Short mmCIF file of N, CA and C in Angstrom, two decimals:
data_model
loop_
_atom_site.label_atom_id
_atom_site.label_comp_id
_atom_site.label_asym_id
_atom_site.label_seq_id
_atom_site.Cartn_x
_atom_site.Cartn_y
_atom_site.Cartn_z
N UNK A 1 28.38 4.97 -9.89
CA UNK A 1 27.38 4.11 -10.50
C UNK A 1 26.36 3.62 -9.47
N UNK A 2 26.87 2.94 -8.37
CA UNK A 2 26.05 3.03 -7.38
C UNK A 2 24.61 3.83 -7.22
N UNK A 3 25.42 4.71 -6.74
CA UNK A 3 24.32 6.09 -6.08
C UNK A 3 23.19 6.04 -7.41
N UNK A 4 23.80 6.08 -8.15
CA UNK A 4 22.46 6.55 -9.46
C UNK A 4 21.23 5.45 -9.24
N UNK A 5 22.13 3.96 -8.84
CA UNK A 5 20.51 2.86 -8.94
C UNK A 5 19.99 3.13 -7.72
N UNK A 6 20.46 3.78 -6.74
CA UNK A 6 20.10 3.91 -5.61
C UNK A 6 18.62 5.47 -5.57
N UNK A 7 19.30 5.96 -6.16
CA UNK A 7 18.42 7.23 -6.86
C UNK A 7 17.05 6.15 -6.82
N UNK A 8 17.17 5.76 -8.52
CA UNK A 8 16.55 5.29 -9.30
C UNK A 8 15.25 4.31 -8.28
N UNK A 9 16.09 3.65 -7.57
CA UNK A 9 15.61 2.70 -6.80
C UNK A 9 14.06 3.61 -5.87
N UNK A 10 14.74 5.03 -5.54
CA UNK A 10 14.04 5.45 -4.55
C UNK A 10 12.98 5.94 -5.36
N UNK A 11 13.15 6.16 -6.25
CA UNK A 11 12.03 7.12 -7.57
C UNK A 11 11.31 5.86 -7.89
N UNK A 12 11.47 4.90 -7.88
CA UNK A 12 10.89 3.75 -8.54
C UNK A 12 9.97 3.30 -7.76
N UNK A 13 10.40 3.36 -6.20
CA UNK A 13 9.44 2.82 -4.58
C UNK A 13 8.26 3.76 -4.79
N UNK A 14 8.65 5.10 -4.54
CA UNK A 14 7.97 6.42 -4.63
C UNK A 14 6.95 6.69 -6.10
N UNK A 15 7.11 5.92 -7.67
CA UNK A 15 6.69 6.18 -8.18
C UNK A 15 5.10 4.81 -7.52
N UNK A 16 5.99 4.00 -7.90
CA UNK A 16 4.94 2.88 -7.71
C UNK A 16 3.75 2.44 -6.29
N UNK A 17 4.38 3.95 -5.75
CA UNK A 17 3.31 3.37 -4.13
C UNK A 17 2.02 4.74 -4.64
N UNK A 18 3.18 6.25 -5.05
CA UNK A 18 2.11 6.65 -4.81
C UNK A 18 1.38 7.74 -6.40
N UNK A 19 1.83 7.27 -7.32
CA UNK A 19 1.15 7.45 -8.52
C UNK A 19 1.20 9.14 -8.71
N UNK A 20 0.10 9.28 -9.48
CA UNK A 20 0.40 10.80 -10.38
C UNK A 20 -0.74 11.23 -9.49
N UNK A 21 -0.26 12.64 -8.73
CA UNK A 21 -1.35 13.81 -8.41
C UNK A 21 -1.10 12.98 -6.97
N UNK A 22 -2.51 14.12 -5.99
CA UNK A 22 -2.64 13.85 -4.73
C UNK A 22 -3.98 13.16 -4.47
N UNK A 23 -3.84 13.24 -3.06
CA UNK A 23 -5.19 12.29 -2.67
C UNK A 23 -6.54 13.26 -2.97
N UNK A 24 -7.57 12.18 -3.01
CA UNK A 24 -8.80 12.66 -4.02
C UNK A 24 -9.57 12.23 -3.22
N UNK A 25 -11.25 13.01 -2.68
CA UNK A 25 -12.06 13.43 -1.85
C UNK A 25 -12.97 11.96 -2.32
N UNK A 26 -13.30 10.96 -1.45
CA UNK A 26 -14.20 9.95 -1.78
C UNK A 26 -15.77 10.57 -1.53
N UNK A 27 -15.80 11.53 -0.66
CA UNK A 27 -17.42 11.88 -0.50
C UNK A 27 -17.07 13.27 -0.89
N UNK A 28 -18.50 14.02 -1.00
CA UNK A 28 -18.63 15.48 -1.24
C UNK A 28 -19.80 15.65 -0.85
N UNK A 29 -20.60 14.93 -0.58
CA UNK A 29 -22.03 15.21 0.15
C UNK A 29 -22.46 13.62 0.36
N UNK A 30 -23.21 14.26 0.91
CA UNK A 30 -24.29 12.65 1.33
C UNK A 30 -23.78 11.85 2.71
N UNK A 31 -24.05 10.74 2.70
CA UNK A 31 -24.08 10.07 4.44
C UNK A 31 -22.43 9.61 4.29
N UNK A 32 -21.35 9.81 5.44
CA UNK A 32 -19.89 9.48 5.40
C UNK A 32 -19.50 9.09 6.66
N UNK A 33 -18.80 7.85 7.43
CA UNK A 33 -17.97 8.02 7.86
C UNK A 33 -16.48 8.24 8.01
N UNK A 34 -15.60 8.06 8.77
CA UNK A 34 -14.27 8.74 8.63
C UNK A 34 -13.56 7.70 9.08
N UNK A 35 -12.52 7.10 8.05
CA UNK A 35 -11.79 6.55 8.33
C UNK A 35 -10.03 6.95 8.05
N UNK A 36 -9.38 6.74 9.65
CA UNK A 36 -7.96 6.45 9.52
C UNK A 36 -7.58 5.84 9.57
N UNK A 37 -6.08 6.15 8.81
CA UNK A 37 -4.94 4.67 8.70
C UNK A 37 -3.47 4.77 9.55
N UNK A 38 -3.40 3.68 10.32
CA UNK A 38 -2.12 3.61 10.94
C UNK A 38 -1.30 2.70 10.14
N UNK A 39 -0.11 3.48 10.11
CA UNK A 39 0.98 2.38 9.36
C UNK A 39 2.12 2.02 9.85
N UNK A 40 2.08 0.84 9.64
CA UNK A 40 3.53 0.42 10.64
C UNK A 40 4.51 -0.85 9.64
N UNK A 41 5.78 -0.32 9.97
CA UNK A 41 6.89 -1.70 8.70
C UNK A 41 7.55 -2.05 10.07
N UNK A 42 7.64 -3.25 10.50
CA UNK A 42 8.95 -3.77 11.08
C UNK A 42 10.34 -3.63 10.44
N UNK A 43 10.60 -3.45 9.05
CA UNK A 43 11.62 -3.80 8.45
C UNK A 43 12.38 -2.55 8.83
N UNK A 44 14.09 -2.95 8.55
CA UNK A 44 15.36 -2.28 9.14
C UNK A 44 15.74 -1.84 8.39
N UNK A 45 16.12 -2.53 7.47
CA UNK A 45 17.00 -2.61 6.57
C UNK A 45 16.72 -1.41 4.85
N UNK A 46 16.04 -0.90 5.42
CA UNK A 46 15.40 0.15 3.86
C UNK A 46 16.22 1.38 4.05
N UNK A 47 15.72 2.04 2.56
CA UNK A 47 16.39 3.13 2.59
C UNK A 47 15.17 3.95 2.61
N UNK A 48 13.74 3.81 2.26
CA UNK A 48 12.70 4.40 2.05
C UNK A 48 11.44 3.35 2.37
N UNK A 49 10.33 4.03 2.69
CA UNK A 49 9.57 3.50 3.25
C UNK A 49 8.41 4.70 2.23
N UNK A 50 7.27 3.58 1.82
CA UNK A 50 5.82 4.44 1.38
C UNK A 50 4.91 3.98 1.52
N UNK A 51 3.72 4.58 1.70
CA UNK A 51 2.81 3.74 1.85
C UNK A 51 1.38 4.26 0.94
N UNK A 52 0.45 3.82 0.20
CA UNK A 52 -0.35 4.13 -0.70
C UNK A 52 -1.79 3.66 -0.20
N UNK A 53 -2.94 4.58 0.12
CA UNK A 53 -4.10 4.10 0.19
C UNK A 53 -5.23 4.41 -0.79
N UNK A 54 -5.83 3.63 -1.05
CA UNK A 54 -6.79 3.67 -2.30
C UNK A 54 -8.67 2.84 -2.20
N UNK A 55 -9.07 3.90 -2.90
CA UNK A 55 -10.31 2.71 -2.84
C UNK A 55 -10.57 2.28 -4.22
N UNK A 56 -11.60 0.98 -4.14
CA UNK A 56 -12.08 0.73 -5.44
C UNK A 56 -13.34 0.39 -5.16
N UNK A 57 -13.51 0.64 -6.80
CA UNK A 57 -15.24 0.11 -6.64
C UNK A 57 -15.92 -0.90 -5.84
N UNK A 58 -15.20 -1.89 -6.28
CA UNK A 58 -15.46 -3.42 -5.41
C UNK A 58 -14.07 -4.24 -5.23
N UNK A 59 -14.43 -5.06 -4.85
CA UNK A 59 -13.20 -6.39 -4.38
C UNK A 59 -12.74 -6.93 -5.64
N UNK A 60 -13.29 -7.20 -7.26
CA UNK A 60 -13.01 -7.85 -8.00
C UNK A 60 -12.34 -6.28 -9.01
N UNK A 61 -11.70 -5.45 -8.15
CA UNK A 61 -10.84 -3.91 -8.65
C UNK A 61 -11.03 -3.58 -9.54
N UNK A 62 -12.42 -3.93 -10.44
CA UNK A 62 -12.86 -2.78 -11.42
C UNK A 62 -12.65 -1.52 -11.78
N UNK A 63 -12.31 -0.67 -10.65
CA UNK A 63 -12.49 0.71 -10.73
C UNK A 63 -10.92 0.76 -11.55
N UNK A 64 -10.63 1.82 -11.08
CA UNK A 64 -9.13 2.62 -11.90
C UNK A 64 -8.26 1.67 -12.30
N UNK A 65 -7.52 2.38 -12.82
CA UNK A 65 -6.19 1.37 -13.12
C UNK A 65 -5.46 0.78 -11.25
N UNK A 66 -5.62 2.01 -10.87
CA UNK A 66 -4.45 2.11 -9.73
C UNK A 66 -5.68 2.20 -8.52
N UNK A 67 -6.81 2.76 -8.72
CA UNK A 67 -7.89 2.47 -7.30
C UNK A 67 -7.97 4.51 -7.63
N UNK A 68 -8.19 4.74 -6.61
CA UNK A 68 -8.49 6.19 -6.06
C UNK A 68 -7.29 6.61 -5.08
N UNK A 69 -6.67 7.26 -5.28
CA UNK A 69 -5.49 7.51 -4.21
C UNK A 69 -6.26 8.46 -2.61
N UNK A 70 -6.62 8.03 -1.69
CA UNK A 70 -7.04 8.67 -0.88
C UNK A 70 -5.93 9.22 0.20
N UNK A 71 -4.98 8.84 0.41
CA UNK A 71 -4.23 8.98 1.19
C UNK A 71 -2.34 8.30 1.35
N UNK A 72 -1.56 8.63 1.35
CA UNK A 72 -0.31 8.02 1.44
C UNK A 72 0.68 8.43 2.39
N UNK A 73 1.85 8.33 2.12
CA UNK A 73 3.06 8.74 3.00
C UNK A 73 4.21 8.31 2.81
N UNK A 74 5.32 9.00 2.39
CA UNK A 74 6.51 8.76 1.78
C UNK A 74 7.55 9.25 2.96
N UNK A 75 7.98 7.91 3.88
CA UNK A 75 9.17 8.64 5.08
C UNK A 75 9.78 7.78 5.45
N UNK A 76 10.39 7.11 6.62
CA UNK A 76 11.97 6.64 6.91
C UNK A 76 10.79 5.35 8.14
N UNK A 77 9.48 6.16 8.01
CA UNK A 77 9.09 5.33 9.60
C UNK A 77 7.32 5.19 9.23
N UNK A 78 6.53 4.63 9.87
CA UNK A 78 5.11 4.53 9.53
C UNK A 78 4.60 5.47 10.68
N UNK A 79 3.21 5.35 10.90
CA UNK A 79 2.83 6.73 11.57
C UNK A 79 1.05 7.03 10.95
N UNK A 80 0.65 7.97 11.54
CA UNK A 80 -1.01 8.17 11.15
C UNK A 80 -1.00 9.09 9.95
N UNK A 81 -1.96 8.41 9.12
CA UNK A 81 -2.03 9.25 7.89
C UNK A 81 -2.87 10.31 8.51
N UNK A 82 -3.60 11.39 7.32
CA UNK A 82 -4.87 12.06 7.11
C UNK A 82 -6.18 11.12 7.25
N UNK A 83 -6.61 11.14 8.60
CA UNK A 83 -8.33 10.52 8.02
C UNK A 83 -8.93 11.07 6.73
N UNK A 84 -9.62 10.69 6.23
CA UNK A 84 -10.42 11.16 5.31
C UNK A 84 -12.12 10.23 5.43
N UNK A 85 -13.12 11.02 4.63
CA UNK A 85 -14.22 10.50 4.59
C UNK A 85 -14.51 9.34 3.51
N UNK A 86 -15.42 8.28 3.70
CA UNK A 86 -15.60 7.07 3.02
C UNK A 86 -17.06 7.10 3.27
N UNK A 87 -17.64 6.88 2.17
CA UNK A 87 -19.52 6.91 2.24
C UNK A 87 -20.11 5.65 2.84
N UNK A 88 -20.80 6.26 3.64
CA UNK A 88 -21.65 5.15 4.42
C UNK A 88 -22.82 4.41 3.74
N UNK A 89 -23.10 3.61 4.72
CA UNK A 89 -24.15 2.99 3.78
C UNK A 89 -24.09 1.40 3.05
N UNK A 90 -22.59 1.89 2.47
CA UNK A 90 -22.98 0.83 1.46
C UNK A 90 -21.31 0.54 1.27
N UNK A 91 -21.28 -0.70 0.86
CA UNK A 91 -19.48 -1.29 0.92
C UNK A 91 -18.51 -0.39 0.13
N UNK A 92 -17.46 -0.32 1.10
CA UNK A 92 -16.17 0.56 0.47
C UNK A 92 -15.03 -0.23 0.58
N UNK A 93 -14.34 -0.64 -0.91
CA UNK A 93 -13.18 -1.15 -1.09
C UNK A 93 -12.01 -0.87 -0.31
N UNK A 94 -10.94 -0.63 0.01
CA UNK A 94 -9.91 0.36 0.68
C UNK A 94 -8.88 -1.26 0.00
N UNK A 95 -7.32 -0.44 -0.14
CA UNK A 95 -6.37 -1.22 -0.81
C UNK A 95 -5.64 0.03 -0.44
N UNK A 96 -4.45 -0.96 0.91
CA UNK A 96 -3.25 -0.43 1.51
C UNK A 96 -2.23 -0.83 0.22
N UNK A 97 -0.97 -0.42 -0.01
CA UNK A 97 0.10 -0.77 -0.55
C UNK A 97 1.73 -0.41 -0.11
N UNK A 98 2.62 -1.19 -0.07
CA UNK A 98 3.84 -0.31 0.69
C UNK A 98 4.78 -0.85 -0.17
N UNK A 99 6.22 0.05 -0.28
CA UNK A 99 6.81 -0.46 -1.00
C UNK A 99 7.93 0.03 -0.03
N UNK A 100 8.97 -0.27 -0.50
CA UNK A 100 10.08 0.05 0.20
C UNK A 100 11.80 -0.28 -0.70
N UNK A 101 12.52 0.76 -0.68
CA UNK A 101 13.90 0.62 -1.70
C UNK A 101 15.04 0.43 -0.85
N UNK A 102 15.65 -0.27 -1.54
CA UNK A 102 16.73 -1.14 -0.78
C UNK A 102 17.63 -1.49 -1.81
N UNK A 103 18.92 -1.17 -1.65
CA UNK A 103 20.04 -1.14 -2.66
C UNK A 103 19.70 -2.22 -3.70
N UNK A 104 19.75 -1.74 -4.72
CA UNK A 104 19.42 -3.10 -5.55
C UNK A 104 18.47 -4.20 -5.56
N UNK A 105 17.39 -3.55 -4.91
CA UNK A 105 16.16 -4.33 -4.29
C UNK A 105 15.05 -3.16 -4.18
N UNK A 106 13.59 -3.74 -4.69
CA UNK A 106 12.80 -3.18 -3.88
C UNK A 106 11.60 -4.35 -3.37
N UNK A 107 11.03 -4.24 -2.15
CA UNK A 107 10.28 -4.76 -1.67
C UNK A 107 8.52 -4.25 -1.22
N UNK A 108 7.70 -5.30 -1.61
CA UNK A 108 6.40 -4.71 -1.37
C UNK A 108 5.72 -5.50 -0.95
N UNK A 109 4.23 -5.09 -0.24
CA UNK A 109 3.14 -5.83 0.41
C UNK A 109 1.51 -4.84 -0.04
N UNK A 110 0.81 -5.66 -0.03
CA UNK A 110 -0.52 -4.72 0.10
C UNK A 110 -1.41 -5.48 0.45
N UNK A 111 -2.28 -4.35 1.07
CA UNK A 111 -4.19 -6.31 1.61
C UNK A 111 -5.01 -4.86 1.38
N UNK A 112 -6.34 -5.78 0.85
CA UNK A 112 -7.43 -4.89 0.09
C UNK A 112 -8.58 -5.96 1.21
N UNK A 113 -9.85 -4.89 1.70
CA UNK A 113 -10.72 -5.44 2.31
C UNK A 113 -12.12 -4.54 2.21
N UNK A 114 -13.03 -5.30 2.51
CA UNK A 114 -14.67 -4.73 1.93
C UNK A 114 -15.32 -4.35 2.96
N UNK A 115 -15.43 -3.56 3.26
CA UNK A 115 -16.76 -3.20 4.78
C UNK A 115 -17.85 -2.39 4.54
N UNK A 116 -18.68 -2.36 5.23
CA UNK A 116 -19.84 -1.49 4.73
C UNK A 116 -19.91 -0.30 6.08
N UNK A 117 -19.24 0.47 6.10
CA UNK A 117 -19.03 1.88 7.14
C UNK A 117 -20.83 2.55 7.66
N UNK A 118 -20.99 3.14 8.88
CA UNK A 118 -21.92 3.40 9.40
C UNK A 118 -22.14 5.01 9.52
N UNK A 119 -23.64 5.34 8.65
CA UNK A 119 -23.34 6.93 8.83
C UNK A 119 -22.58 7.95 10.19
N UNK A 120 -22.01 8.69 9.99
CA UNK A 120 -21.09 9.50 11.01
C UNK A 120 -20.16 8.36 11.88
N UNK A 121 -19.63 7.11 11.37
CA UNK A 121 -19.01 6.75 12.64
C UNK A 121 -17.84 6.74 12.34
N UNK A 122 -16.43 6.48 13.11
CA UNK A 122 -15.31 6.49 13.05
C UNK A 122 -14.50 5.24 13.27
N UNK A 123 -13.70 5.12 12.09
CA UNK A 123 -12.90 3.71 11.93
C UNK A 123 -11.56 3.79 12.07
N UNK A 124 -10.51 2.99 12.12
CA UNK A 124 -9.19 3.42 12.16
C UNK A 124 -8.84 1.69 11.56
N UNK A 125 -7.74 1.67 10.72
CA UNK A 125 -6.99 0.60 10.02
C UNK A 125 -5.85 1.17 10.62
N UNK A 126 -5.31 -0.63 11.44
CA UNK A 126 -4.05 -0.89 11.59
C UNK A 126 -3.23 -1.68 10.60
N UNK A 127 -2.28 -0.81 9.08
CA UNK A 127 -1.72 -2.13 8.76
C UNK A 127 0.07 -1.98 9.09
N UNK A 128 -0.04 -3.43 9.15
CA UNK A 128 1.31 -4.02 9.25
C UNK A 128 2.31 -4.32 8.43
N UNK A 129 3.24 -4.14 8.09
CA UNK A 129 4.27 -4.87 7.62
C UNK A 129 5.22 -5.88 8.37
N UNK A 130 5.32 -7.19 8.32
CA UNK A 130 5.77 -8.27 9.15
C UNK A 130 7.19 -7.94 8.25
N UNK A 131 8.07 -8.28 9.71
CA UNK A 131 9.62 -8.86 9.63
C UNK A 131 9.82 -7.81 8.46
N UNK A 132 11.03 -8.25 7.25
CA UNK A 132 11.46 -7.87 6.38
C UNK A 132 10.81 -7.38 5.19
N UNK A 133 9.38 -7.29 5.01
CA UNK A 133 8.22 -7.57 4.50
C UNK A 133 8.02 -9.17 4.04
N UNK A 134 7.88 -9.53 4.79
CA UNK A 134 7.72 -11.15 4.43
C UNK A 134 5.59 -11.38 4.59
N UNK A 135 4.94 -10.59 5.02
CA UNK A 135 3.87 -10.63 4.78
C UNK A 135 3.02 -9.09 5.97
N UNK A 136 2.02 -8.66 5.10
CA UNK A 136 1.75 -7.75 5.45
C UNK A 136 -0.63 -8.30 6.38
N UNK A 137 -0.72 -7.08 6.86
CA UNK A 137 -2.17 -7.50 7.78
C UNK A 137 -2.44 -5.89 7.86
N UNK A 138 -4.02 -6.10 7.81
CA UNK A 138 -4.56 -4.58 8.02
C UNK A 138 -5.81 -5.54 8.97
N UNK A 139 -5.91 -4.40 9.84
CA UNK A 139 -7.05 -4.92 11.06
C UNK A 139 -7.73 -3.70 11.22
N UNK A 140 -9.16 -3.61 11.14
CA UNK A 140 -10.44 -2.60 10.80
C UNK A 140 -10.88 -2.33 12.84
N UNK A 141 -10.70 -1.21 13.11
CA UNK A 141 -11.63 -1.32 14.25
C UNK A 141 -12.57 0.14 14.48
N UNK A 142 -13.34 -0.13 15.28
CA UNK A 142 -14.69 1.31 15.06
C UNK A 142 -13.77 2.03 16.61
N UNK A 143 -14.51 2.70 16.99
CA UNK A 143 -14.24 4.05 17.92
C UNK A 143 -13.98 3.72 19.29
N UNK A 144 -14.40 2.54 19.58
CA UNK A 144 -14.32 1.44 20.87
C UNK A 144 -12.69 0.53 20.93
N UNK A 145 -12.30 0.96 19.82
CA UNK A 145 -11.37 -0.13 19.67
C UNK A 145 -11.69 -1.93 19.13
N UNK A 146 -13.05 -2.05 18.73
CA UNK A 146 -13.57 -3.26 18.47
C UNK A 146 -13.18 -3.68 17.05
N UNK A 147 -12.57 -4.83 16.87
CA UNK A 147 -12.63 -5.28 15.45
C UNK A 147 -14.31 -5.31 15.00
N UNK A 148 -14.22 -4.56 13.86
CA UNK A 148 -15.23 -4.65 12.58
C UNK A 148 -15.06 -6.06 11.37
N UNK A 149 -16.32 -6.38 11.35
CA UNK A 149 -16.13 -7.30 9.99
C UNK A 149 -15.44 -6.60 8.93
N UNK A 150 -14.89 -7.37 8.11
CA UNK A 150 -14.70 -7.14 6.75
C UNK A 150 -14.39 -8.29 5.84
N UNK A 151 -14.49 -8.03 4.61
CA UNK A 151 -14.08 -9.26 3.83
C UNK A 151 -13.21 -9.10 2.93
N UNK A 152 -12.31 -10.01 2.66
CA UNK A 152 -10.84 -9.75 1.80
C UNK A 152 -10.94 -10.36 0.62
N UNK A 153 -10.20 -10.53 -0.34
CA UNK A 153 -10.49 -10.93 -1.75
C UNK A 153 -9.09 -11.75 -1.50
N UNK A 154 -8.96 -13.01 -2.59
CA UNK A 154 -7.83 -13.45 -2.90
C UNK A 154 -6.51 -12.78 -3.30
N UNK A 155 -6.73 -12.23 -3.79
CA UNK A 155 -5.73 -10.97 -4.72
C UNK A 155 -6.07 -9.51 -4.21
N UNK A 156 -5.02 -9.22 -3.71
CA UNK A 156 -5.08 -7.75 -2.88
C UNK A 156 -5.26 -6.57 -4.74
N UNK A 157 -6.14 -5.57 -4.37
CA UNK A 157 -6.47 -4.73 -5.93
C UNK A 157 -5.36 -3.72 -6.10
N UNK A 158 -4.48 -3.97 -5.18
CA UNK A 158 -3.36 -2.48 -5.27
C UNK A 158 -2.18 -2.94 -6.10
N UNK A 159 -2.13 -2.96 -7.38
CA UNK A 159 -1.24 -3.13 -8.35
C UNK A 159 0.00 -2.04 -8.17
N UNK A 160 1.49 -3.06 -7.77
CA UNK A 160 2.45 -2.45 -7.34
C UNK A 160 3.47 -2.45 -8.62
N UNK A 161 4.89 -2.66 -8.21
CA UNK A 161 5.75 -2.65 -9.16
C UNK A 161 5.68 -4.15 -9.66
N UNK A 162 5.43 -5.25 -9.27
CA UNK A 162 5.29 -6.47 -9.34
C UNK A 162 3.78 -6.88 -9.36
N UNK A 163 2.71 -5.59 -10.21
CA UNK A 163 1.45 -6.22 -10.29
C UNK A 163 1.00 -5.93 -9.30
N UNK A 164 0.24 -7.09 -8.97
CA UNK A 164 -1.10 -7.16 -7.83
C UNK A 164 -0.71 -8.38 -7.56
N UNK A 165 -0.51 -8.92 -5.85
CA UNK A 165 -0.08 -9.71 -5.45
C UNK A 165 -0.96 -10.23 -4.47
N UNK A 166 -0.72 -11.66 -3.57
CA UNK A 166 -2.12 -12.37 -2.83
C UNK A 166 -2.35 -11.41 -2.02
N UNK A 167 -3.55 -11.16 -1.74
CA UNK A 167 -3.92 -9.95 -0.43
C UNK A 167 -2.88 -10.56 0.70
N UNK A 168 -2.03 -9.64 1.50
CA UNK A 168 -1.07 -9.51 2.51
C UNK A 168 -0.04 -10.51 2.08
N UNK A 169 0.30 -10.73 1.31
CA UNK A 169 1.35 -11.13 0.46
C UNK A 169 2.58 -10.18 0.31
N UNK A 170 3.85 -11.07 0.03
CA UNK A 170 4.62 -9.97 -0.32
C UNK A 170 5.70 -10.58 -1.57
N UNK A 171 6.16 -9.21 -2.12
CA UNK A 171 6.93 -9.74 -2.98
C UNK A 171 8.52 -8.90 -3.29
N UNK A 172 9.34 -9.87 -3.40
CA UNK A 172 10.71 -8.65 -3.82
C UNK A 172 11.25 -8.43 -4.98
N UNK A 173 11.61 -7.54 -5.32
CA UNK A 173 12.24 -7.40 -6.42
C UNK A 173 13.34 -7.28 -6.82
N UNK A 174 14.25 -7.83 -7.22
CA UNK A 174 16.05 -7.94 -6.88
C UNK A 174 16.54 -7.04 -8.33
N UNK A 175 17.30 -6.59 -8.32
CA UNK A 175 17.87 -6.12 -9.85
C UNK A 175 19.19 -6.60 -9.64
N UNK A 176 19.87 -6.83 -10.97
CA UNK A 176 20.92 -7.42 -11.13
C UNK A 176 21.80 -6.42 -12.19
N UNK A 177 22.84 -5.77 -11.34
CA UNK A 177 24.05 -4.94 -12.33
C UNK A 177 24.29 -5.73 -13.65
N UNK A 178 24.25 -5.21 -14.18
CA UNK A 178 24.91 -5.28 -15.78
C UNK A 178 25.80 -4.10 -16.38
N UNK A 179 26.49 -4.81 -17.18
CA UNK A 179 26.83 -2.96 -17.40
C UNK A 179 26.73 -2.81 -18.78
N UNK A 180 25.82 -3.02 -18.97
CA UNK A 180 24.79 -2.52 -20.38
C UNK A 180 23.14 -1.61 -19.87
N UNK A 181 22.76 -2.88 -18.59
CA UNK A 181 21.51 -2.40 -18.37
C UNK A 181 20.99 -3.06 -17.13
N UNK A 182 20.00 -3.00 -16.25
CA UNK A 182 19.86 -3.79 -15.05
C UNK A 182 18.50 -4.13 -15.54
N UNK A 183 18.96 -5.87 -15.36
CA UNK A 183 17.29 -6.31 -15.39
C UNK A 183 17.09 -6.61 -14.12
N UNK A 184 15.48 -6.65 -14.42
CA UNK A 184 14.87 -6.97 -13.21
C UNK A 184 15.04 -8.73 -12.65
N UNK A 185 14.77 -9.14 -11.51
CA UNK A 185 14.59 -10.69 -11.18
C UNK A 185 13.25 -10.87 -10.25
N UNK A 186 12.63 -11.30 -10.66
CA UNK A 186 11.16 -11.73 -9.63
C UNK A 186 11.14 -12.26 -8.80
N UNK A 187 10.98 -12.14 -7.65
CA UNK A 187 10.95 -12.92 -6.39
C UNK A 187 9.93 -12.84 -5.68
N UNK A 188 9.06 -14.03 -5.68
CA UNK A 188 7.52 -13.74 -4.79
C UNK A 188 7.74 -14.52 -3.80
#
């Protein structure tokens, strides 16, 4: 009985970080720079680790249900995604998300931030996962290593298994055996 929520658990991290299909091309012509993502979890204690990157239209997450999936990673450890291109010019949403499965638990974080990228230049996002996921940070820097402005919204736009939670916020999710059915328990 075990093993099966444990399954379940991992299909559930994996459904909710990184959605239906693969990552999807934000430019196809016109002015772009290139941004990568570094990802990093302090946490020990998981059985799975994912991580989901997305853009949206704007900060108030109009666009998709789920954003644009540009990039992710489903593994045991964090590490450099795929750069991909983001259009210059003019402000680009980006919304990290991570989830992570843990016996009878799953745990998540995400931070969504606004920058306006510079034709041909190169960016790199550091995000974090603190401690156990007890709160998560993404830090923007250009090709120098220099922090870049950006601006964050109250509410991070990356709707997880628990919604959409405060930008770098985190939240857990506990399930409780039954032996009829396992409900869920909310824990923010």
């Amino acid at each position: 009985m075990a093993k099966s929520w444990c399954v379940r658990a991992w299909a559930l991290a994996a459904a909710g970080v990184t959605g239906c299909g693969g990552p999807q091309a934000l430019v196809t012509s016109g002015p772009a720079a290139t941004l990568a993502v570094d990802v990093r979890a302090a946490s020990t204690s998981t059985n799975l680790q994912a991580w989901r990157v997305s853009s949206f239209e704007d900060a108030s997450c109009k666009s998709e249900q789920d954003g644009v999936l540009v990039a992710r990673r489903i593994a045991n450890s964090g590490g450099a995604l795929e750069p991909f291109k983001v259009p210059a010019g003019k402000p680009v949403t980006i919304g990290i998300g991570y989830v992570e499965a843990r016996y009878m638990q799953n745990r998540e974080c995400s931070f969504t931030f606004t920058f306006t990228p510079q034709e041909q230049a190169s960016y790199r996002t550091r995000f974090e996962v603190n401690g156990e996921v007890d709160s998560c940070v993404a830090l923007l820097v250009d090709a120098n290593d220099e922090p870049v402005a950006v601006s964050a919204p109250e509410m991070s736009c990356v709707k997880g298994l628990m919604k959409r939670l405060t930008n770098g916020g985190a939240g857990h999710l506990q399930y409780k055996l039954d032996t009829k059915w396992t409900t869920p328990i909310y824990v923010r």
